[in-house]
């Protein structure tokens, strides 16, 4: 079933999707770096950072991954969990929640609404789980462009935080 007007199909993901997700993350780092953004995800390809491959393996085996496809090719990924990463200075919500641990799309297909389609699927999955709260955290630097992206997709900023020197923003959306 297509999830948007561009023929994007979203399906549950799994361990076999880890290489495609890592390739999208590596491409995203290169794209950000080419635009002068070296702060958000650094300059090392994600597949080469210590623990990067293991993290994606964990995301695809222990959490709820979803993959967006265009003509059968993975072009985006979303990972849902039951709370924020314990490595981040973000307290859990005071109610059941689903938490977006990863959202990435293939930059070669930018502008097709891949991220928005994945975020809409996250809302559906949150409702399906009988949970009323969906949260995400993101980089709050660079003029707040990423925060504004989530706002355009129905999220409301809640708490700001610092992870070392990395400025972050938690955003929430009601799924009920």
XYZ file of N, CA and C in Angstrom:
528
model
N 0.839 -1.189 0.000
C 0.000 0.000 0.000
C 0.880 1.247 0.000
N 0.585 2.194 -0.850
C 1.329 3.444 -0.881
C 0.868 4.326 0.264
N 1.850 4.981 0.906
C 1.539 5.811 2.051
C 1.475 7.294 1.703
N 1.836 7.676 0.488
C 1.669 9.080 0.089
C 1.589 9.177 -1.434
N 1.419 10.371 -1.900
C 1.180 10.594 -3.328
C 2.376 10.225 -4.208
N 3.551 10.107 -3.635
C 4.738 9.810 -4.436
C 5.005 8.320 -4.551
N 4.080 7.486 -4.093
C 4.263 6.044 -4.212
C 5.172 5.451 -3.158
N 5.350 6.141 -2.052
C 6.179 5.634 -0.967
C 5.378 4.604 -0.185
N 5.980 3.455 0.010
C 5.370 2.368 0.786
C 6.158 2.232 2.081
N 5.477 2.111 3.207
C 6.147 1.932 4.494
C 5.819 0.537 5.011
N 6.864 -0.173 5.397
C 6.699 -1.536 5.902
C 7.497 -1.701 7.185
N 7.139 -2.693 7.995
C 7.979 -2.992 9.160
C 9.377 -3.375 8.698
N 10.365 -2.970 9.454
C 11.742 -3.288 9.128
C 12.263 -4.417 9.986
N 13.527 -4.751 9.771
C 14.159 -5.808 10.537
C 15.656 -5.818 10.320
N 16.331 -6.830 10.870
C 17.793 -6.887 10.779
C 18.339 -6.812 9.353
N 17.624 -7.334 8.374
C 18.105 -7.297 6.993
C 18.173 -5.871 6.446
N 17.490 -4.924 7.118
C 17.499 -3.525 6.670
C 18.674 -2.726 7.220
N 19.441 -3.297 8.148
C 20.536 -2.550 8.776
C 21.526 -1.966 7.757
N 21.981 -2.719 6.746
C 22.918 -2.114 5.786
C 22.335 -0.902 5.050
N 21.074 -0.963 4.666
C 20.450 0.169 3.965
C 20.318 1.376 4.894
N 19.965 1.123 6.156
C 19.842 2.226 7.121
C 21.206 2.863 7.352
N 22.241 2.046 7.508
C 23.591 2.590 7.682
C 24.014 3.405 6.467
N 23.686 2.943 5.269
C 24.038 3.691 4.053
C 23.322 5.041 4.034
N 22.041 5.064 4.450
C 21.314 6.343 4.508
C 21.945 7.278 5.529
N 22.345 6.734 6.681
C 22.984 7.561 7.710
C 24.318 8.101 7.221
N 25.124 7.261 6.568
C 26.402 7.729 6.013
C 26.175 8.834 4.994
N 25.179 8.660 4.146
C 24.851 9.665 3.136
C 24.382 10.965 3.785
N 23.611 10.849 4.863
C 23.118 12.040 5.564
C 24.277 12.819 6.183
N 25.254 12.114 6.762
C 26.423 12.795 7.332
C 27.171 13.539 6.234
N 27.393 12.893 5.092
C 28.092 13.542 3.978
C 27.306 14.756 3.479
N 25.978 14.614 3.376
C 25.139 15.719 2.908
C 25.208 16.894 3.874
N 25.093 16.607 5.181
C 25.167 17.686 6.171
C 26.529 18.368 6.121
N 27.594 17.571 6.038
C 28.941 18.132 5.994
C 29.125 19.011 4.767
N 28.580 18.602 3.621
C 28.692 19.392 2.397
C 27.988 20.738 2.534
N 26.974 20.798 3.404
C 26.259 22.046 3.662
C 26.901 22.851 4.796
N 28.015 22.362 5.336
C 28.709 23.073 6.408
C 28.273 22.661 7.807
N 27.410 21.677 7.912
C 26.938 21.216 9.217
C 27.805 20.040 9.667
N 28.754 20.325 10.550
C 29.603 19.271 11.106
C 29.276 19.013 12.566
N 28.329 19.760 13.125
C 28.004 19.641 14.547
C 26.913 18.611 14.836
N 25.940 18.487 13.950
C 24.787 17.644 14.242
C 25.181 16.189 14.428
N 25.833 15.600 13.436
C 26.231 14.194 13.509
C 27.730 14.009 13.333
N 28.505 15.097 13.383
C 29.945 14.983 13.228
C 30.354 14.825 11.778
N 31.587 14.368 11.575
C 32.137 14.255 10.222
C 32.475 12.816 9.837
N 32.430 11.903 10.781
C 32.736 10.501 10.508
C 31.481 9.792 10.020
N 31.588 9.030 8.931
C 30.416 8.267 8.497
C 29.863 7.435 9.661
N 28.555 7.372 9.765
C 27.905 6.706 10.887
C 28.361 5.255 11.021
N 28.584 4.583 9.901
C 28.997 3.180 9.927
C 30.403 3.002 10.492
N 31.131 4.110 10.646
C 32.509 4.026 11.149
C 32.674 4.582 12.553
N 31.609 5.163 13.122
C 31.750 5.664 14.495
C 31.690 4.487 15.459
N 32.434 4.562 16.553
C 32.388 3.460 17.520
C 30.953 3.206 17.995
N 30.510 1.990 17.852
C 29.168 1.616 18.291
C 28.063 1.897 17.295
N 28.372 2.525 16.169
C 27.333 2.883 15.197
C 26.630 1.673 14.594
N 27.403 0.699 14.131
C 26.824 -0.505 13.527
C 26.026 -1.275 14.582
N 26.583 -1.406 15.780
C 25.886 -2.128 16.856
C 24.579 -1.431 17.224
N 24.571 -0.096 17.201
C 23.346 0.643 17.529
C 22.251 0.351 16.502
N 22.607 0.343 15.224
C 21.599 0.058 14.191
C 21.153 -1.399 14.287
N 22.064 -2.305 14.601
C 21.665 -3.698 14.826
C 20.651 -3.776 15.974
N 20.898 -3.049 17.056
C 19.969 -3.029 18.190
C 18.628 -2.426 17.761
N 18.676 -1.333 17.012
C 17.444 -0.683 16.559
C 16.590 -1.636 15.720
N 17.246 -2.470 14.901
C 16.494 -3.333 13.991
C 16.116 -4.680 14.604
N 16.626 -4.977 15.801
C 16.286 -6.246 16.444
C 15.491 -6.066 17.735
N 15.759 -5.001 18.488
C 15.136 -4.841 19.800
C 14.054 -3.762 19.836
N 13.954 -2.956 18.799
C 12.981 -1.866 18.764
C 12.031 -2.101 17.591
N 11.273 -1.095 17.231
C 10.296 -1.227 16.146
C 10.714 -0.373 14.955
N 11.450 -0.975 14.001
C 11.865 -0.218 12.821
C 10.807 -0.257 11.720
N 10.771 0.820 10.943
C 9.916 0.900 9.761
C 10.776 1.445 8.634
N 10.553 0.934 7.441
C 11.341 1.338 6.275
C 10.400 1.875 5.209
N 10.735 3.051 4.686
C 10.008 3.618 3.559
C 10.705 3.155 2.282
N 9.893 2.690 1.326
C 10.432 2.228 0.047
C 9.799 2.991 -1.099
N 10.580 3.189 -2.125
C 10.118 3.767 -3.375
C 10.527 2.781 -4.457
N 9.563 2.209 -5.147
C 9.835 1.185 -6.159
C 10.690 0.043 -5.600
N 10.406 -0.336 -4.346
C 11.107 -1.456 -3.718
C 12.472 -1.132 -3.138
N 12.929 0.113 -3.269
C 14.234 0.524 -2.745
C 14.048 1.294 -1.446
N 14.766 0.939 -0.366
C 14.671 1.698 0.882
C 15.125 3.143 0.686
N 14.263 4.083 1.091
C 14.577 5.506 0.959
C 14.407 6.270 2.271
N 14.040 5.564 3.332
C 13.894 6.205 4.625
C 13.690 5.171 5.704
N 13.955 5.575 6.957
C 13.773 4.664 8.076
C 13.355 5.442 9.326
N 12.577 4.760 10.128
C 12.085 5.285 11.401
C 12.213 4.157 12.412
N 12.640 4.484 13.624
C 12.713 3.488 14.687
C 11.957 4.017 15.898
N 11.017 3.218 16.379
C 10.241 3.556 17.567
C 10.693 2.710 18.747
N 10.682 3.325 19.927
C 11.006 2.642 21.168
C 10.011 3.097 22.232
N 10.160 2.581 23.437
C 9.216 2.936 24.503
C 9.690 4.119 25.339
N 10.816 4.717 24.986
C 11.313 5.879 25.707
C 12.597 6.378 25.087
N 13.122 7.493 25.610
C 14.359 8.059 25.071
C 15.558 7.172 25.381
N 16.631 7.414 24.661
C 17.872 6.683 24.906
C 18.340 6.943 26.329
N 18.712 5.893 27.049
C 19.234 6.101 28.401
C 20.553 6.869 28.405
N 21.194 6.996 27.232
C 22.445 7.750 27.134
C 22.209 9.248 26.993
N 20.960 9.653 26.796
C 20.644 11.071 26.641
C 20.077 11.617 27.950
N 20.337 12.892 28.242
C 19.834 13.494 29.486
C 18.365 13.910 29.369
N 17.522 12.925 29.042
C 16.096 13.185 28.821
C 15.313 12.265 29.747
N 14.531 12.843 30.645
C 13.738 11.972 31.520
C 12.598 11.323 30.748
N 12.207 10.108 31.171
C 11.045 9.496 30.544
C 9.800 10.326 30.844
N 8.799 10.176 30.021
C 7.533 10.892 30.238
C 6.847 10.317 31.473
N 5.913 11.074 32.019
C 5.171 10.605 33.194
C 3.917 9.838 32.794
N 3.917 9.330 31.567
C 2.828 8.510 31.047
C 3.422 7.596 29.975
N 2.713 6.545 29.602
C 3.238 5.691 28.523
C 3.467 6.525 27.253
N 4.540 6.192 26.570
C 4.883 6.922 25.348
C 5.543 5.986 24.357
N 5.519 6.390 23.092
C 6.429 5.838 22.095
C 7.394 6.965 21.767
N 8.616 6.584 21.428
C 9.675 7.554 21.234
C 10.377 7.260 19.911
N 10.526 8.276 19.101
C 11.238 8.135 17.831
C 12.730 8.192 18.124
N 13.388 7.058 17.944
C 14.820 6.991 18.222
C 15.648 7.315 16.981
N 15.038 7.167 15.791
C 15.752 7.463 14.557
C 14.762 7.828 13.471
N 15.087 8.864 12.728
C 14.374 9.219 11.506
C 15.435 9.657 10.510
N 15.501 8.971 9.375
C 16.475 9.323 8.347
C 15.844 9.055 6.991
N 16.194 9.894 6.026
C 15.736 9.637 4.659
C 16.901 9.809 3.704
N 16.776 9.156 2.575
C 17.790 9.205 1.531
C 17.740 10.594 0.888
N 18.833 11.315 0.963
C 18.876 12.693 0.454
C 18.695 12.754 -1.063
N 18.921 11.651 -1.770
C 18.705 11.645 -3.220
C 17.223 11.742 -3.563
N 16.368 11.486 -2.581
C 14.923 11.547 -2.792
C 14.276 12.634 -1.923
N 15.049 13.653 -1.590
C 14.541 14.758 -0.765
C 13.366 15.437 -1.470
N 12.441 15.919 -0.675
C 11.310 16.658 -1.201
C 10.107 15.806 -1.556
N 10.193 14.497 -1.361
C 9.074 13.617 -1.689
C 8.166 13.345 -0.482
N 8.514 13.900 0.669
C 7.685 13.683 1.851
C 7.970 12.382 2.574
N 9.155 11.835 2.401
C 9.505 10.562 3.035
C 9.467 10.688 4.551
N 10.124 11.707 5.085
C 10.137 11.905 6.537
C 8.744 12.138 7.080
N 7.970 12.951 6.395
C 6.597 13.229 6.836
C 5.754 11.959 6.831
N 5.927 11.110 5.812
C 5.181 9.849 5.751
C 5.578 8.931 6.899
N 6.860 8.888 7.215
C 7.317 8.067 8.337
C 6.792 8.610 9.663
N 6.774 9.929 9.822
C 6.238 10.520 11.056
C 4.743 10.235 11.188
N 4.019 10.290 10.069
C 2.588 9.958 10.108
C 2.404 8.496 10.508
N 3.267 7.616 10.018
C 3.196 6.207 10.405
C 3.476 6.048 11.895
N 4.397 6.840 12.439
C 4.694 6.786 13.873
C 3.458 7.132 14.698
N 2.678 8.109 14.242
C 1.447 8.471 14.938
C 0.464 7.301 14.891
N 0.322 6.678 13.734
C -0.567 5.522 13.589
C -0.133 4.397 14.523
N 1.146 4.109 14.558
C 1.659 3.035 15.414
C 1.471 3.365 16.891
N 1.587 4.630 17.248
C 1.378 5.051 18.637
C -0.074 4.805 19.035
N -0.996 5.205 18.165
C -2.422 4.937 18.419
C -2.686 3.438 18.499
N -2.112 2.698 17.561
C -2.311 1.245 17.510
C -1.843 0.587 18.810
N -0.804 1.141 19.422
C -0.279 0.597 20.676
C -1.124 1.034 21.882
N -2.134 1.885 21.638
C -2.963 2.362 22.734
C -2.275 3.402 23.596
N -1.308 4.089 23.000
C -0.519 5.095 23.706
C -0.908 6.476 23.177
N -0.955 7.461 24.069
C -1.385 8.794 23.662
C -0.276 9.773 23.348
N 0.974 9.427 23.671
C 2.072 10.385 23.537
C 3.180 9.823 22.650
N 3.595 10.629 21.683
C 4.726 10.324 20.810
C 5.735 11.440 20.995
N 6.975 11.069 21.300
C 8.014 12.095 21.463
C 9.217 11.782 20.590
N 10.042 12.816 20.394
C 11.267 12.724 19.620
C 12.223 13.766 20.174
N 13.515 13.527 20.023
C 14.476 14.588 20.311
C 15.309 14.807 19.065
N 15.831 16.013 18.947
C 16.633 16.342 17.771
C 17.640 17.425 18.109
N 18.544 17.614 17.167
C 19.540 18.668 17.268
C 18.833 20.016 17.195
N 19.162 20.902 18.126
C 18.522 22.215 18.169
C 19.430 23.328 17.654
N 20.598 22.975 17.138
C 21.516 23.977 16.605
C 21.145 24.367 15.181
N 22.059 25.083 14.537
C 21.877 25.437 13.132
C 20.679 26.308 12.847
N 20.302 27.141 13.786
C 19.154 28.017 13.562
C 17.817 27.338 13.804
N 17.834 26.132 14.342
C 16.586 25.461 14.695
C 15.809 24.881 13.528
N 16.465 24.658 12.379
C 15.760 24.143 11.199
C 15.110 22.781 11.446
N 15.800 21.901 12.172
C 15.256 20.569 12.407
C 14.072 20.635 13.384
N 14.180 21.480 14.381
C 13.058 21.678 15.311
C 11.842 22.176 14.524
N 12.057 23.134 13.633
C 10.959 23.670 12.817
C 10.351 22.588 11.929
N 11.176 21.666 11.426
C 10.672 20.554 10.609
C 9.673 19.719 11.420
N 10.047 19.367 12.634
C 9.141 18.578 13.467
C 7.884 19.367 13.816
N 8.021 20.663 14.036
C 6.837 21.495 14.305
C 5.883 21.473 13.108
N 6.429 21.561 11.903
C 5.586 21.506 10.702
C 4.871 20.167 10.583
N 5.403 19.152 11.250
C 4.807 17.825 11.212
C 4.006 17.508 12.474
N 3.552 18.548 13.170
C 2.608 18.370 14.263
C 3.187 18.220 15.657
N 4.486 18.367 15.815
C 5.116 18.234 17.128
C 5.259 19.601 17.788
N 5.242 19.598 19.119
C 5.390 20.817 19.915
C 6.660 20.710 20.749
N 7.528 21.721 20.704
C 8.737 21.677 21.536
C 8.363 21.644 23.019
N 9.089 20.828 23.777
C 8.874 20.766 25.222
C 10.161 21.171 25.934
N 11.070 20.245 26.130
C 12.275 20.520 26.916
C 13.521 20.629 26.044
N 14.351 21.623 26.372
C 15.673 21.729 25.750
C 16.663 21.011 26.657
N 17.759 20.530 26.073
C 18.779 19.857 26.879
C 20.128 19.995 26.201
N 21.174 19.687 26.954
C 22.520 19.615 26.407
C 23.044 18.212 26.647
N 23.616 17.607 25.613
C 24.320 16.349 25.746
C 25.778 16.687 25.468
N 26.535 16.943 26.516
C 27.864 17.525 26.359
C 27.680 18.951 25.872
N 28.178 19.234 24.655
C 27.983 20.567 24.070
C 26.927 20.551 22.966
N 26.312 19.388 22.739
C 25.319 19.203 21.674
C 23.965 19.702 22.154
N 23.420 20.765 21.520
C 22.123 21.291 21.962
C 20.968 20.465 21.399
N 20.091 20.031 22.271
C 18.971 19.202 21.838
C 17.622 19.775 22.240
N 16.601 19.300 21.567
C 15.226 19.717 21.836
C 14.352 18.464 21.830
N 13.524 18.318 22.862
C 12.534 17.269 22.892
C 11.246 17.874 22.346
N 10.531 17.130 21.533
C 9.244 17.556 21.000
C 8.223 16.449 21.247
N 6.961 16.838 21.371
C 5.905 15.867 21.669
C 4.730 16.086 20.731
N 4.009 15.005 20.523
C 2.789 15.066 19.733
C 1.776 14.093 20.336
N 0.563 14.563 20.489
C -0.514 13.707 20.968
C -0.984 12.829 19.820
N -1.168 11.566 20.111
C -1.560 10.628 19.065
C -3.036 10.217 19.193
N -3.688 10.673 20.222
C -5.064 10.237 20.463
C -6.115 10.981 19.724
